[in-house]
Structure formats: structure tokens, C-alpha cells
Coordinates of C-alpha atoms and ligand atoms in Angstrom, one line a residue:
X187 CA 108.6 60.4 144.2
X188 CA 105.6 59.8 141.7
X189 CA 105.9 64.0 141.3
X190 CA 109.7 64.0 140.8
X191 CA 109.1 61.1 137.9
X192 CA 106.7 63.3 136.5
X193 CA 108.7 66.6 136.6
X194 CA 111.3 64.6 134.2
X195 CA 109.0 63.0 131.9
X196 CA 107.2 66.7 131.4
X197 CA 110.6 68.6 131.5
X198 CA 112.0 67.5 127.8
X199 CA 108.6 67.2 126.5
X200 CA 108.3 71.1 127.0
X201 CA 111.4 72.0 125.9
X202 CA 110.7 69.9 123.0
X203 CA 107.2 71.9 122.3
X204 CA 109.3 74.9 122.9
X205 CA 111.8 74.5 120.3
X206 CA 109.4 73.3 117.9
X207 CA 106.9 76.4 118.0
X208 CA 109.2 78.8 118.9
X209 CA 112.2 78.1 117.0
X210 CA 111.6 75.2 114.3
X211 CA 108.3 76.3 112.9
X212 CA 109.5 80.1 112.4
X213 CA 112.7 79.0 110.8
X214 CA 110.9 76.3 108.4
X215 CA 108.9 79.6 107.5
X216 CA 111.6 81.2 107.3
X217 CA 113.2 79.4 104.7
X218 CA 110.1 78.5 102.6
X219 CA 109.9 81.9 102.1
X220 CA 113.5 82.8 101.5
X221 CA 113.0 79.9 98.5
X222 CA 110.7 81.9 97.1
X223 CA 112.8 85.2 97.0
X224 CA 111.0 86.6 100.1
X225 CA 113.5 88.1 102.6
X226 CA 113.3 90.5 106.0
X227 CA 114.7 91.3 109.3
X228 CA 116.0 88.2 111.2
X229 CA 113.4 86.3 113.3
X230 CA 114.4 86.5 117.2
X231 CA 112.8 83.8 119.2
X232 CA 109.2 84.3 121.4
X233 CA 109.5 87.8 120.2
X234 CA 110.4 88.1 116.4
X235 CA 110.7 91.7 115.5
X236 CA 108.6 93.2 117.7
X237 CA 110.6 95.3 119.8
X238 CA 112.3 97.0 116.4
X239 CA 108.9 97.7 115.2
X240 CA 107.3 99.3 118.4
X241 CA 111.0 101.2 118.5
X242 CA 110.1 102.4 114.9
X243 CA 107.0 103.8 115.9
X244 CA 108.5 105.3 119.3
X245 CA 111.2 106.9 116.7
X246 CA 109.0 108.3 114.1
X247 CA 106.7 110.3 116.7
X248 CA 110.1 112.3 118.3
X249 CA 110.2 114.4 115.8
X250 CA 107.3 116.5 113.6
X251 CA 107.8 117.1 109.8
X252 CA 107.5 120.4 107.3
X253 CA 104.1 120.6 106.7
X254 CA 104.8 118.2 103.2
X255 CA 102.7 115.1 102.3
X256 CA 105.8 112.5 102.4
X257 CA 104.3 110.9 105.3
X258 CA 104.7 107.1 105.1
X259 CA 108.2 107.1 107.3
X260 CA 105.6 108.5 109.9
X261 CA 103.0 106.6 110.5
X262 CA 104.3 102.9 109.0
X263 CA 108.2 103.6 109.7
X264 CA 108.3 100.1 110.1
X265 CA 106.7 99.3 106.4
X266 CA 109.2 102.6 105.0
X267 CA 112.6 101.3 106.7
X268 CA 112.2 97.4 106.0
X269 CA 110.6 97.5 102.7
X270 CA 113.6 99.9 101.7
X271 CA 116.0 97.2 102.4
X272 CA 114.4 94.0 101.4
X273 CA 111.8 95.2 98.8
X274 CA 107.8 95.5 98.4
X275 CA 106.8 92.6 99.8
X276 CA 108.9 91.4 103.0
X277 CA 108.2 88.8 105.8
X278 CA 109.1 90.1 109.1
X279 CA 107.7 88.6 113.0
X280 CA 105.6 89.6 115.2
X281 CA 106.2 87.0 118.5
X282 CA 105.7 83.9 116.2
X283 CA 103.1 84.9 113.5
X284 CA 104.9 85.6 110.2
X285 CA 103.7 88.6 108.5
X286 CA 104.0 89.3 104.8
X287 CA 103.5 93.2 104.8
X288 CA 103.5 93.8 100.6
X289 CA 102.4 96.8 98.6
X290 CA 101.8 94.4 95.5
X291 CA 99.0 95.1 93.7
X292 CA 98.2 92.4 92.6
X293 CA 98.3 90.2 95.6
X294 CA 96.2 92.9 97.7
X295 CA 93.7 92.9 94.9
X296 CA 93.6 88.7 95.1
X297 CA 93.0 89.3 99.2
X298 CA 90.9 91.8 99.0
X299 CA 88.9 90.0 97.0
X300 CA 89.6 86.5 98.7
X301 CA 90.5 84.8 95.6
X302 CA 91.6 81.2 96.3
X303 CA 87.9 79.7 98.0
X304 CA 87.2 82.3 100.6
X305 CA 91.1 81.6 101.8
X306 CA 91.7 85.0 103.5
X307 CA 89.9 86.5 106.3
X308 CA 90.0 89.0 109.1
X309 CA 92.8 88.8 111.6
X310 CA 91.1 87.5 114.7
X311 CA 92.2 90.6 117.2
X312 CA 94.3 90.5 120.1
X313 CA 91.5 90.1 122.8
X314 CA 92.8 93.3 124.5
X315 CA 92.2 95.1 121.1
X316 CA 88.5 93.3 121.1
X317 CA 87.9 96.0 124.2
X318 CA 87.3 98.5 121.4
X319 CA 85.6 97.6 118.4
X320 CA 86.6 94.0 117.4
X321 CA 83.5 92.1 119.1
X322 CA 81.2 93.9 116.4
X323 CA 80.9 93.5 112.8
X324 CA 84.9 94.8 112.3
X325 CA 86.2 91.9 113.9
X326 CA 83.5 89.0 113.1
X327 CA 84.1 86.4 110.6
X328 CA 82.1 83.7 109.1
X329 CA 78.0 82.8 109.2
X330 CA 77.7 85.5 112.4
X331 CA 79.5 88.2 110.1
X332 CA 77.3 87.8 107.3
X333 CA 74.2 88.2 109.9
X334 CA 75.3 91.4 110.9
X335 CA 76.5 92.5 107.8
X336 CA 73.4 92.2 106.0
X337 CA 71.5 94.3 109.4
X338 CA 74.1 97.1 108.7
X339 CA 73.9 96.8 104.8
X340 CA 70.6 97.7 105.6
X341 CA 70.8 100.3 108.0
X342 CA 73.3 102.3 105.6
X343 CA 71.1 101.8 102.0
X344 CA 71.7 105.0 100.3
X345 CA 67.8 106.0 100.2
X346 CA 68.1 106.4 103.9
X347 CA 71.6 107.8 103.8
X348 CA 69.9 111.0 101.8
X349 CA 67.1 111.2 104.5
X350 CA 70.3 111.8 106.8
X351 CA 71.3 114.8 105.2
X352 CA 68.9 117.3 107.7
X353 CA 70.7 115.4 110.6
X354 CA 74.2 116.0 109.0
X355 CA 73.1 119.4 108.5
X356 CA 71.6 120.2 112.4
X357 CA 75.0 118.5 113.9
X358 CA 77.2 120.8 111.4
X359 CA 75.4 123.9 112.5
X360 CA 75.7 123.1 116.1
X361 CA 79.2 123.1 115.5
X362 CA 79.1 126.3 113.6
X363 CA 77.0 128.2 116.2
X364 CA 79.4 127.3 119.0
X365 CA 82.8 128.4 116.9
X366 CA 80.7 131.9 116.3
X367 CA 80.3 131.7 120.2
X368 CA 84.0 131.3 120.4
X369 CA 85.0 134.1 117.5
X370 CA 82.8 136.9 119.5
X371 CA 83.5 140.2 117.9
X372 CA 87.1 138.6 116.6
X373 CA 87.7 138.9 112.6
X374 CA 90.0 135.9 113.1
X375 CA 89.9 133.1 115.9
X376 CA 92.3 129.8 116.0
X377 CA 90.7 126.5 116.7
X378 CA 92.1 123.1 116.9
X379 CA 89.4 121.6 114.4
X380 CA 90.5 118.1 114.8
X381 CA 88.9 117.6 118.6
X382 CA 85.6 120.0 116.9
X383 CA 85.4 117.4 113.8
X384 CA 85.3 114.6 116.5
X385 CA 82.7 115.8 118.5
X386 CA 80.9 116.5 114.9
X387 CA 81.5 112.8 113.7
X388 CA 80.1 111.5 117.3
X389 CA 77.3 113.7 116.9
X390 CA 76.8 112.7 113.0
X391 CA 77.0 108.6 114.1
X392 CA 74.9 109.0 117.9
X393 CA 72.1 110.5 115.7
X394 CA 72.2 108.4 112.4
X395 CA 73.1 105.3 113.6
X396 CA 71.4 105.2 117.2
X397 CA 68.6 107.8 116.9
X398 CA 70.2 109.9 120.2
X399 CA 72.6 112.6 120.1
X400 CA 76.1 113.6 121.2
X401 CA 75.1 114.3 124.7
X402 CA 73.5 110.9 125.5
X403 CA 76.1 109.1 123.6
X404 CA 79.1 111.3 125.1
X405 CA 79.6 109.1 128.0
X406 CA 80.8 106.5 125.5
X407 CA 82.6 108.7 123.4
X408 CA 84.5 109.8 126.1
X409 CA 85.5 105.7 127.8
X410 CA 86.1 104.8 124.0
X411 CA 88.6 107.6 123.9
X412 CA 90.4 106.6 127.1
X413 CA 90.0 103.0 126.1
X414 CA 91.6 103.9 123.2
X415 CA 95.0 104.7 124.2
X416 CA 95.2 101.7 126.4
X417 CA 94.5 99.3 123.3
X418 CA 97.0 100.8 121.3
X419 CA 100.1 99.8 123.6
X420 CA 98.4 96.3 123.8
X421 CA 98.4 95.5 120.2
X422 CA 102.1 96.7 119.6
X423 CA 103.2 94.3 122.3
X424 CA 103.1 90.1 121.4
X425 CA 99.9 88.8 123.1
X426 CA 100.8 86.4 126.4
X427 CA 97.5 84.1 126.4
X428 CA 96.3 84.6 129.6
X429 CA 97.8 88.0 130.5
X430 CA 94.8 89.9 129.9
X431 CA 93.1 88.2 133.3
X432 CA 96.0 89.6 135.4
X433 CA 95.2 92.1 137.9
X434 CA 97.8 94.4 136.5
X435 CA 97.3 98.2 136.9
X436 CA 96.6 98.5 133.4
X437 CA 94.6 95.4 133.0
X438 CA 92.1 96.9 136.0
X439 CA 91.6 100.0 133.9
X440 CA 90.7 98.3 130.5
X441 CA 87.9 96.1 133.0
X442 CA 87.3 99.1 134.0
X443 CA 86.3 101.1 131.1
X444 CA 84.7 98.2 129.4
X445 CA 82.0 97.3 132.0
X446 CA 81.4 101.1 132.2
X447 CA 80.9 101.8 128.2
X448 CA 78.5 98.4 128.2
X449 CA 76.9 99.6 131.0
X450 CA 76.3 103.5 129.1
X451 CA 75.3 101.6 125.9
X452 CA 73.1 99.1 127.7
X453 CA 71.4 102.3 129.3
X454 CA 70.9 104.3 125.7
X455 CA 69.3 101.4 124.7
X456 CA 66.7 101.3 127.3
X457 CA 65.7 105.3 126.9
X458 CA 65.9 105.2 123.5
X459 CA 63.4 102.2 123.3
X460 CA 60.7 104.7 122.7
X461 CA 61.8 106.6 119.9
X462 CA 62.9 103.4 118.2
X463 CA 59.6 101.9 118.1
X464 CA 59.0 104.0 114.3
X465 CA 62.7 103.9 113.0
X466 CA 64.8 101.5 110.9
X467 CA 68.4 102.7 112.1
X468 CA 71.0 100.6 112.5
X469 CA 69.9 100.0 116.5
X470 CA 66.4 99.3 115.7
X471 CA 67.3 97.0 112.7
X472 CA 69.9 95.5 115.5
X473 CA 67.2 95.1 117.8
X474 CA 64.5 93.7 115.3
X475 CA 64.5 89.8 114.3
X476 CA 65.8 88.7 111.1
X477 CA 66.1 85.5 108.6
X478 CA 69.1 82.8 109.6
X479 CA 70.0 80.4 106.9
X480 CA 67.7 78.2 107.2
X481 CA 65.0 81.1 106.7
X482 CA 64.1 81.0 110.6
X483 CA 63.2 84.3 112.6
X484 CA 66.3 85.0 114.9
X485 CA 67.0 87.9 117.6
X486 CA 70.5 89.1 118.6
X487 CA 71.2 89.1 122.1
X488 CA 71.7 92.1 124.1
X489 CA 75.4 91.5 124.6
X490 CA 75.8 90.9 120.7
X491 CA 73.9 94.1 120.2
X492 CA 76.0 96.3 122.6
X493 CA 79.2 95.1 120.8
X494 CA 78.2 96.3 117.6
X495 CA 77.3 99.7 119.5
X496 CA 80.7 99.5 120.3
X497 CA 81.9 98.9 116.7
X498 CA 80.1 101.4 115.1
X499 CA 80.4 104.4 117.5
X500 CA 84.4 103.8 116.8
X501 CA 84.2 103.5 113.8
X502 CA 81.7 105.8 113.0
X503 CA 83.8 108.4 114.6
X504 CA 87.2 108.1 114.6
X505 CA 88.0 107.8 110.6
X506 CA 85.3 110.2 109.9
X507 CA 86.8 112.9 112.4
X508 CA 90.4 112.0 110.7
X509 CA 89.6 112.9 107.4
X510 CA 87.4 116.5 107.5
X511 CA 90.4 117.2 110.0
X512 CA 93.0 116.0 106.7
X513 CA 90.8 118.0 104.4
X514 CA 90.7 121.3 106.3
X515 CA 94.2 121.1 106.7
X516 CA 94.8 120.2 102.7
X517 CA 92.6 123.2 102.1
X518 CA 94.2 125.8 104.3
X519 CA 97.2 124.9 103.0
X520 CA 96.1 124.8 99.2
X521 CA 93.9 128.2 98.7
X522 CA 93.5 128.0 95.4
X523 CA 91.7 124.7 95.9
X524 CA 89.8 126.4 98.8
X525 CA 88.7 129.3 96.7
X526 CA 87.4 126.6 93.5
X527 CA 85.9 124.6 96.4
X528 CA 83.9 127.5 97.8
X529 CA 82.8 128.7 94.9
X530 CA 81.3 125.9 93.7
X531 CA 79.6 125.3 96.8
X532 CA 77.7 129.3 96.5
X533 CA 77.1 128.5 93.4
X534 CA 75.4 124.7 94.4
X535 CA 73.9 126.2 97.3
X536 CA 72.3 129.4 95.1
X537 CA 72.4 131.4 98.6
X538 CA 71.3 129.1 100.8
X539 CA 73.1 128.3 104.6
X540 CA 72.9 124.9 103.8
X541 CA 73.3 122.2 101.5
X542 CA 70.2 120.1 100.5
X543 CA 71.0 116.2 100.6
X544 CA 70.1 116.2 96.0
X545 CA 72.5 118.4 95.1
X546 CA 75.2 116.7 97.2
X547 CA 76.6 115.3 93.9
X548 CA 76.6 118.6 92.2
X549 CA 79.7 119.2 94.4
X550 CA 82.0 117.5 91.3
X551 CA 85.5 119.4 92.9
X552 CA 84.5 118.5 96.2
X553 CA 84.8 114.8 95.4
X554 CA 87.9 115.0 93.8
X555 CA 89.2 117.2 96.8
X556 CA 87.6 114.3 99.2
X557 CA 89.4 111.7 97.2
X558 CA 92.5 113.3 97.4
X559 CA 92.9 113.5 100.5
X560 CA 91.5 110.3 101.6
X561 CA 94.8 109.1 99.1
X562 CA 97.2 111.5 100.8
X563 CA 96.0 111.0 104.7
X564 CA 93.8 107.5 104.6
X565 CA 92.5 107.7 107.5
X566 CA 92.4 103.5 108.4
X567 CA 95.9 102.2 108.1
X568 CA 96.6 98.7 109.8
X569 CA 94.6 96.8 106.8
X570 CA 95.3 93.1 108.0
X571 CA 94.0 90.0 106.5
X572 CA 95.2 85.9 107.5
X573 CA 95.4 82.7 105.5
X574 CA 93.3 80.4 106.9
X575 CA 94.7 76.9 104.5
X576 CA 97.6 77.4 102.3
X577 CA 97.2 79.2 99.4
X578 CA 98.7 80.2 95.9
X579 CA 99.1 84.0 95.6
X580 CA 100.3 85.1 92.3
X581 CA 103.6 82.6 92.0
X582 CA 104.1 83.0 95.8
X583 CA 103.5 79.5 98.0
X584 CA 101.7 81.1 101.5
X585 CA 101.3 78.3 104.5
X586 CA 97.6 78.6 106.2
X587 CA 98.4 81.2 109.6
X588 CA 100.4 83.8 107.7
X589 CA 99.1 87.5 108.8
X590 CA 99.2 90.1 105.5
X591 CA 100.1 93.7 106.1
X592 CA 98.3 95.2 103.2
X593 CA 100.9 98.6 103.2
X594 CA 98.3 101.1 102.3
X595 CA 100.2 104.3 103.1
X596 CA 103.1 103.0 100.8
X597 CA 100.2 102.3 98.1
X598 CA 99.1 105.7 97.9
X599 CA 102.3 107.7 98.0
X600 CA 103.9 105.2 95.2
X601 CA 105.4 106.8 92.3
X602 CA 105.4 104.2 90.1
X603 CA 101.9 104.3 90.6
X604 CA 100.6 107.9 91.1
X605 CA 103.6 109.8 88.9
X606 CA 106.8 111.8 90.0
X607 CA 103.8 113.9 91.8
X608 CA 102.8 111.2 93.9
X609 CA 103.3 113.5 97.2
X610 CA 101.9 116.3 96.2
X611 CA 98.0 117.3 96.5
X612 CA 96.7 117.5 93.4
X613 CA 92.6 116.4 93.4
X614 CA 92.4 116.9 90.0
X615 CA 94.0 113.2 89.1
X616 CA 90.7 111.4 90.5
X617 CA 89.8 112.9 87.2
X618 CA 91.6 109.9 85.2
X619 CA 90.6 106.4 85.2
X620 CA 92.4 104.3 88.3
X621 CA 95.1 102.7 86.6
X622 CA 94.5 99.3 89.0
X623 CA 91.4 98.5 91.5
X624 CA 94.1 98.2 94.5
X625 CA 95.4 101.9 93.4
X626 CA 93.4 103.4 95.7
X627 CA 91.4 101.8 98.9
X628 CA 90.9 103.9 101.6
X629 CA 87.6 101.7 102.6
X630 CA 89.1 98.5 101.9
X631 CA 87.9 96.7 99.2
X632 CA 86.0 93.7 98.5
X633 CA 83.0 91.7 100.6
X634 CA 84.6 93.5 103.4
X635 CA 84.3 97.0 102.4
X636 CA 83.5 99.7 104.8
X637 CA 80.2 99.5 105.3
X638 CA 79.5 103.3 106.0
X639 CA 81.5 104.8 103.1
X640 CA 78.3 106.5 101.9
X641 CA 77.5 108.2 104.9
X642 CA 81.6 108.5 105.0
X643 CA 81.4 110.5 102.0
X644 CA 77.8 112.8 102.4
X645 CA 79.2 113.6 105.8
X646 CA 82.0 115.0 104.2
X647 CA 80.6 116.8 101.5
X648 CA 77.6 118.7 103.9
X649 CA 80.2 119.2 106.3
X650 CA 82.8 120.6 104.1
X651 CA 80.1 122.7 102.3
X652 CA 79.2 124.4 105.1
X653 CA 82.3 125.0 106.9
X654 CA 83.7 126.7 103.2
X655 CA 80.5 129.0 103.3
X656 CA 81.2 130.7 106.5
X657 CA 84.9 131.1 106.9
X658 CA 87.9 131.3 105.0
X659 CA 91.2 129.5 106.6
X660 CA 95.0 129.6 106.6
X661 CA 97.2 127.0 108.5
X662 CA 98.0 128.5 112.0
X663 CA 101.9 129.7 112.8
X664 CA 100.8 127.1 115.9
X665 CA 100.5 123.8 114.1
X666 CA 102.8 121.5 114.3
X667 CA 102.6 118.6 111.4
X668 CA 103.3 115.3 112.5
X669 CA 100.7 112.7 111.5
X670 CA 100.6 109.6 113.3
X671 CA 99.1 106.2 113.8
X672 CA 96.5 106.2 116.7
X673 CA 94.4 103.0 115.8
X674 CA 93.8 105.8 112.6
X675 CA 95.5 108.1 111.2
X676 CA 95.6 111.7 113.3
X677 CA 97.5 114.5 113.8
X678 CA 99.7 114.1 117.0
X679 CA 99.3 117.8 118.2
X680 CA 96.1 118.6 117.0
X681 CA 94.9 121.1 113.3
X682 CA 95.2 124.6 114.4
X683 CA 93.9 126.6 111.7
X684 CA 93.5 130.7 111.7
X685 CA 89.4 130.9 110.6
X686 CA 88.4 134.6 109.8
X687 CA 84.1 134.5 109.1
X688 CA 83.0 135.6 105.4
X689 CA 80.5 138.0 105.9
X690 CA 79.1 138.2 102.4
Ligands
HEM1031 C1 86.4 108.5 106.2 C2 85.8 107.6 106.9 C3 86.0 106.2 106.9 C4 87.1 105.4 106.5 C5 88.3 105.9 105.8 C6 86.8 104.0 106.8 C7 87.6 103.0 106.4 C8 87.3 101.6 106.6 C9 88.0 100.5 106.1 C10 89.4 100.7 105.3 C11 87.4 99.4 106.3 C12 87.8 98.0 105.9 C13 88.7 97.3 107.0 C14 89.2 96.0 106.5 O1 89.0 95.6 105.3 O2 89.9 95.4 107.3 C15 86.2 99.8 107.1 C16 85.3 98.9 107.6 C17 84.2 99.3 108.4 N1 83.8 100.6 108.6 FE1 84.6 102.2 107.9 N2 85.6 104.0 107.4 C18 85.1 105.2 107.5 C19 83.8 105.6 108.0 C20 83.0 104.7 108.6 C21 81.7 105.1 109.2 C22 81.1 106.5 109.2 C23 81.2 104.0 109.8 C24 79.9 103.8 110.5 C25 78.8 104.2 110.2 C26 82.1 102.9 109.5 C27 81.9 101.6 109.9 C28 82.7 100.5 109.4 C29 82.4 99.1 109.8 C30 81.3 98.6 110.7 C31 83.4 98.3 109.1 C32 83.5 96.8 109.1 C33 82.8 96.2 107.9 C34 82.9 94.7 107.8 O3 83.9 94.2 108.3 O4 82.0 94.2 107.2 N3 83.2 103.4 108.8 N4 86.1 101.2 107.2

């Protein structure tokens, strides 16, 4: 009887709670926003517009695309089909978080730079996402963020960036010694460089970063990877608290992999302990103490260290692999650019294999060939931030809890920014002055900035270097160009690319 009373006092009380947060909220949202000339695609209840923007996604990667640099329809259809219809700066749903995606300048300069009393932070990730890189400095806010950021700040100074260079350098001529393997007595070989350039950039990060190497680190290279695929389905699908403890088939897997890539990590740690003892890498500086606020010696734990493992061997390698793969391609394609590029590096290197770590910025058209193609392909698209009170951006009211898209694709490829030319490759326009800070930020921007951008961009240039003074390239009849959004940006079929060894 007492449970039958209880059933109907709960019953309206939930479907109250129901229609308040599913259906009241969103709408009052809804209109505020409306008010202030914000429109987008119709809010549908529990779900908002998810299903239209996974469909967009499914839609974009049918088909591939002439190898051209229009590319924002492919890898933020969702951002190039609503934004067309309602304008720059949209709201659209995802379950029942509002998201404002814009390509306003202004406003992403104001978030970026969290304008407005430290009002916009990180988006705290869907915990399935948190699987692969969000427990680590990427996905921290707060006092614990600024801990960890000033440990990496200091792993990644520049001095010791330079002292990296003979580590670059060993890692690129691995790579080069194995393609020779695979030319043999061939004038001209096709390789896929983009699954190459990952094994480089996992190399480049196990040694830098971690003091070990490619092979130690390649057991969590290789769960990150799997993992990988398995987080992106779960962040375009609308979080169910509680769903990720289901036993579901998928759900196993993700357990799966994570207890197996802390278990790998956990285990570099303890044989690399040694070799540690003398270094000030990012693992040793993890694993040393440090000042909290209040000026006391602290310690991470072990778990805190193995997440920002995690963090960095994802991050470490996934953008960096993305853009010498965006590069090669840009250059195979463009051969007059190849042909400056190489000859500025003979004439940097005077003769030599390789490329010592001072006269890295003697390579002047390599940086505006780097730049270029970090505008055309930026590697790290889903820029998110989150109001956290309400805030006044620009003339535009924003309630605390809105998400922000920041629509970096769109950003780069805009006309009314870059010129009629805006799709085209054309380095030499990093020779101007940027016409506005939020022109151009493939790093992010801001407190939050990517805090291995210099190794980012010395990778890059030693890599690069090298590659130019062995072999000339040409895009192979094979490759297929359909970029796409993979947690970063990728192409979906791999970079064939016809590589014929320069024997002078
Ligand atoms: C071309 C290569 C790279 C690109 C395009 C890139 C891009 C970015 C971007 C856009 C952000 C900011 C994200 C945001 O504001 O939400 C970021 C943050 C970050 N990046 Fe990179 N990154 C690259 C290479 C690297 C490398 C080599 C490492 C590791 C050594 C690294 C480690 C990180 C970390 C740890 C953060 C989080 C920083 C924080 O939140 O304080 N990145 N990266």
C-alpha cells in the first residue's frame, strides 16, 4: 500500500523534472537566444540535434573529393551545412547542452583568452572520451591544471627543445633507413607516409618526452590506437550517465584497453626508473616533487602520472603525425614549393645528411610552408570551451553551461579573412602581418595553448629537411583525398606518395 502511495507521489514529480530539463530549460534557451538574433536547427527533446550531426559526418565520409583544399564540408559538415543556413554563429543541441558553434573573431579571441574573470574553461569530457587523453593535462581544469601545466611548461622550455634535435634527427633516419630497405634497387617506390610519420611522431614523443623509444612505448601506441576508434563513436553519441558501467560488448573493450595501456605505462615507468635518475623530461619532472600554493613540496601519484602518460603520448603523436602527413602531401602536389623548399635546405645544410638543431631557423620557407599547411589541414579540430557563470560576449547575453564550438576549419578557409585565395596553398601569405590574433590558431590560443608547439614545429622542420634531401615526390595515381575528422584531422585512406631517391 505504503509502495503504491509512493509510486504516485514520485510519478508527477518526475515527469515534472522531466519536462523541466528536457523540454523547459532548452526552450527558455532557446528563446533567449533567438532574442538576441541567434537562430539554428530545431531542438528535439533528450536528443537535440544529435542524430543530424552524427548523420552529417556519416554523409561527408561516403564520398572522397579532387585532390582541392575546400575541405571544411568534410570534416565539420555539420559547422558548413548549418552555419550556411543560419549564419556564423548558430546554436544548435547536442542531448540538452546548447552549443554556440561561431567563427567570430572576436568572440573566439574573448574565449581564448577567457575575458570576463576566468569565465570559460575546458569542456569537462564525456568520461568515455577521458579513456584517451582527457584525465591528463588536456582535460584538467583549475588549481590541479596549473600544477601540471607548470611540470610540462618545463619539460618543453625551448633550451631543452634544441637539445632534442639529435633525437629528432636518430628517429628521422630510422625511418629513412627502413624506406631505403623498402626502395631496394627501385628508382621509385610508393609508401603510405601517413602510418610512417605516425610511427615517426611516437618515436619523436616515446624518446623526448619519456626517455624510451618506439619499441618500449609501442604497446601503448598500439591500445591508444584501438582505443581510439572506440572513443570517437562515444563522443558523437549524447552521454547516458551511467552507461559507461554497463557490461555492453563495447563497454568490455574500452575496460579492456584501458587497464592494459595503464598497465604498459605503469611498466615503462618501472624500467625506465634508471635512466631517469639524470634527466629532466617530462616523466622525470612528473615523477619529481614540486611547489603547491602554499609553497609546500608535493608528489603526484602514480595514477595521476600515468594519465598524463596517456595525454601526452596522444597528443604527442596524433597531430604531429597529421601534419608532416598534410605537408608531404601539399608538397607533392605543389613542386615548385618542393623544389624552393629543398633548396634551401642543401643550401642550410652546406652538404650535410642532417640538420643541426641552430640552424633550424635558417629554414625561413620552411616555416611559411609549415604555416600553411597547419592553416589549410589544422590538424586539432574540435576546439571546445564552456561558460561556467553567465557571461557578456561582445553584445551577446550567454547563460553559465553553454558549450562553444570554436569553428576552426571554417576560420582558416574564410574569404573574408584570407582573400578570394583562401583555398588555395600559397605559404608565402605567412609573410604579411595576421590581420586578427584569432586568424590563425592551430595550437589554440591563450593560457591554454598547446604546450608542445615548439617541439611541434622543430619536429617538423628536421623532419621535413631530411625527408626533401633524399627523395623527391609526386602524389601517387593511388591516393584517394578525403580528409576527415578522427579525434584529428587525417586522411581517411591513407598519403600514397610515388618517392624516387636523389642521388646527388
Ligand atoms: C602539429 C602538432 C600539434 C598541434 C596542431 C597541436 C594542437 C593543439 C591545440 C589546438 C591545443 C589546444 C586545445 C584547446 O585549446 O582546447 C593543444 C593542446 C595541447 N597539446 Fe598540442 N598540438 C600539437 C602537438 C603536440 C605535441 C607534440 C604535444 C606533446 C609533446 C602536444 C601536447 C599538448 C597538450 C598536453 C595540450 C594541452 C595543454 C593544456 O591544456 O594546457 N601537442 N594542442
Amino acid at each position: 500500500m505504503h509502495l503504491v502511495c509512493l509510486f504516485y507521489v514520485l510519478l508527477p514529480v518526475c515527469v515534472l523534472r522531466f519536462i523541466h530539463s528536457m523540454i523547459w530549460v532548452p526552450w527558455r534557451i532557446h528563446v533567449h537566444f533567438r532574442k538576441q538574433g541567434i537562430s539554428g536547427p530545431n531542438y528535439r527533446p533528450i536528443f537535440g540535434n544529435t542524430e543530424e550531426y552524427r548523420n552529417s559526418f556519416t554523409e561527408a565520409r561516403k564520398k572522397t573529393m579532387p585532390f582541392n583544399h575546400n575541405i571544411v564540408h568534410r570534416v565539420t559538415p555539420f559547422y558548413h551545412e548549418w552555419s550556411r543556413k543560419y549564419g556564423k554563429t548558430f546554436l544548435y543541441w547536442f542531448g540538452v547542452i546548447p552549443i554556440l558553434a561561431t567563427a567570430d573573431l572576436d568572440m573566439i579571441k574573448d574565449i581564448f583568452m577567457n575575458t570576463g574573470g576566468g569565465s570559460f574553461e575546458k569542456v569537462r569530457l564525456n568520461p568515455q572520451a577521458k579513456l584517451l587523453f582527457g584525465q591528463g593535462l588536456n582535460g584538467l581544469v583549475g588549481e590541479e591544471w596549473a600544477i601540471h601545466r607548470r611540470i610540462a611548461n618545463q619539460a618543453f622550455m625551448m633550451e631543452r627543445i634544441k637539445c632534442w634535435g639529435l633525437d629528432i634527427m636518430a628517429s628521422t633516419m630510422k625511418m629513412l633507413t627502413k624506406w631505403e630497405e623498402i626502395r631496394g634497387e627501385r628508382d621509385e617506390f610508393e609508401m603510405d607516409v601517413h602510418r610512417e610519420l605516425q610511427d615517426l611522431a611516437s618515436d619523436v614523443i616515446s624518446k623526448t618526452a619519456f626517455g624510451s623509444n618506439y619499441e618500449e612505448g609501442k604497446r601503448v601506441f598500439s591500445l591508444q590506437d584501438k582505443q581510439k576508434h572506440l572513443v570517437f563513436d562515444a563522443i558523437g553519441n549524447v552521454y547516458i550517465p551511467g552507461f559507461r558501467f554497463l557490461p555492453t560488448k563495447k563497454n568490455r573493450e574500452r575496460w579492456r584497453i584501458e587497464r592494459e595501456t595503464r598497465e604498459a605505462i605503469r611498466n615503462l615507468i618501472k624500467t625506465n626508473s634508471k635512466a631517469r635518475e639524470n634527466s629532466r623530461n617530462l616523466l622525470s619532472l612528473l615523477m619529481s616533487s614540486y611547489k603547491n600554493q602554499d609553497g609546500k613540496e608535493e608528489k603526484l601519484g602514480v595514477e595521476e602520472i600515468i594519465n598524463e602518460c596517456k595525454a601526452f603520448y596522444f597528443a604527442g603523436k596524433e597531430s604531429m603525425a597529421d601534419l608532416l602527413t598534410w605537408a608531404l602531401l601539399l608538397l607533392a602536389q605543389h613542386q615548385e614549393w618542393q623544389d624552393k623548399a629543398r633548396e634551401e635546405v642543401l643550401s642550410v645544410c652546406r652538404g650535410n645528411e642532417v640538420l643541426l638543431s641552430e640552424n633550424v631557423n635558417d629554414l625561413k620557407i620552411m616555416n611559411l610552408i609549415i604555416h600553411e599547411t597547419l592553416r589549410l589541414y589544422p590538424p586539432a579540430v574540435m576546439l571546445m570551451r564552456q561558460t561556467t557563470k553567465n557571461v557578456k560576449l561582445g553584445t551577446l547575453d550567454v547563460p553559465a553551461g553553454t558549450q562553444f564550438f570554436l569553428a576552426l576549419p571554417s576560420i582558416h578557409h574564410d574569404t573574408d579573412t584570407w582573400g578570394k585565395d583562401a583555398n588555395e596553398f600559397n605559404p608565402l601569405r605567412f609573410n604579411e602581418p595576421r590581420s586578427h590574433l584569432a586568424s590563425f590558431f592551430p595550437f589554440g590560443l591563450g593560457p591554454r595553448i598547446c604546450v608542445g608547439k615548439n617541439l611541434a614545429v622543430m619536429e617538423a622542420k628536421v623532419a621535413l629537411a631530411m625527408i626533401l634531401r633524399r627523395y623527391s615526390f609526386v602524389v601517387s595515381p593511388t591516393y584517394l583525398h578525403a580528409p576527415r575528422l578522427l579525434i584529428s584531422m587525417q586522411p581517411q585512406y591513407g598519403a600514397q606518395l610515388l618517392l624516387r631517391r636523389i642521388t646527388s
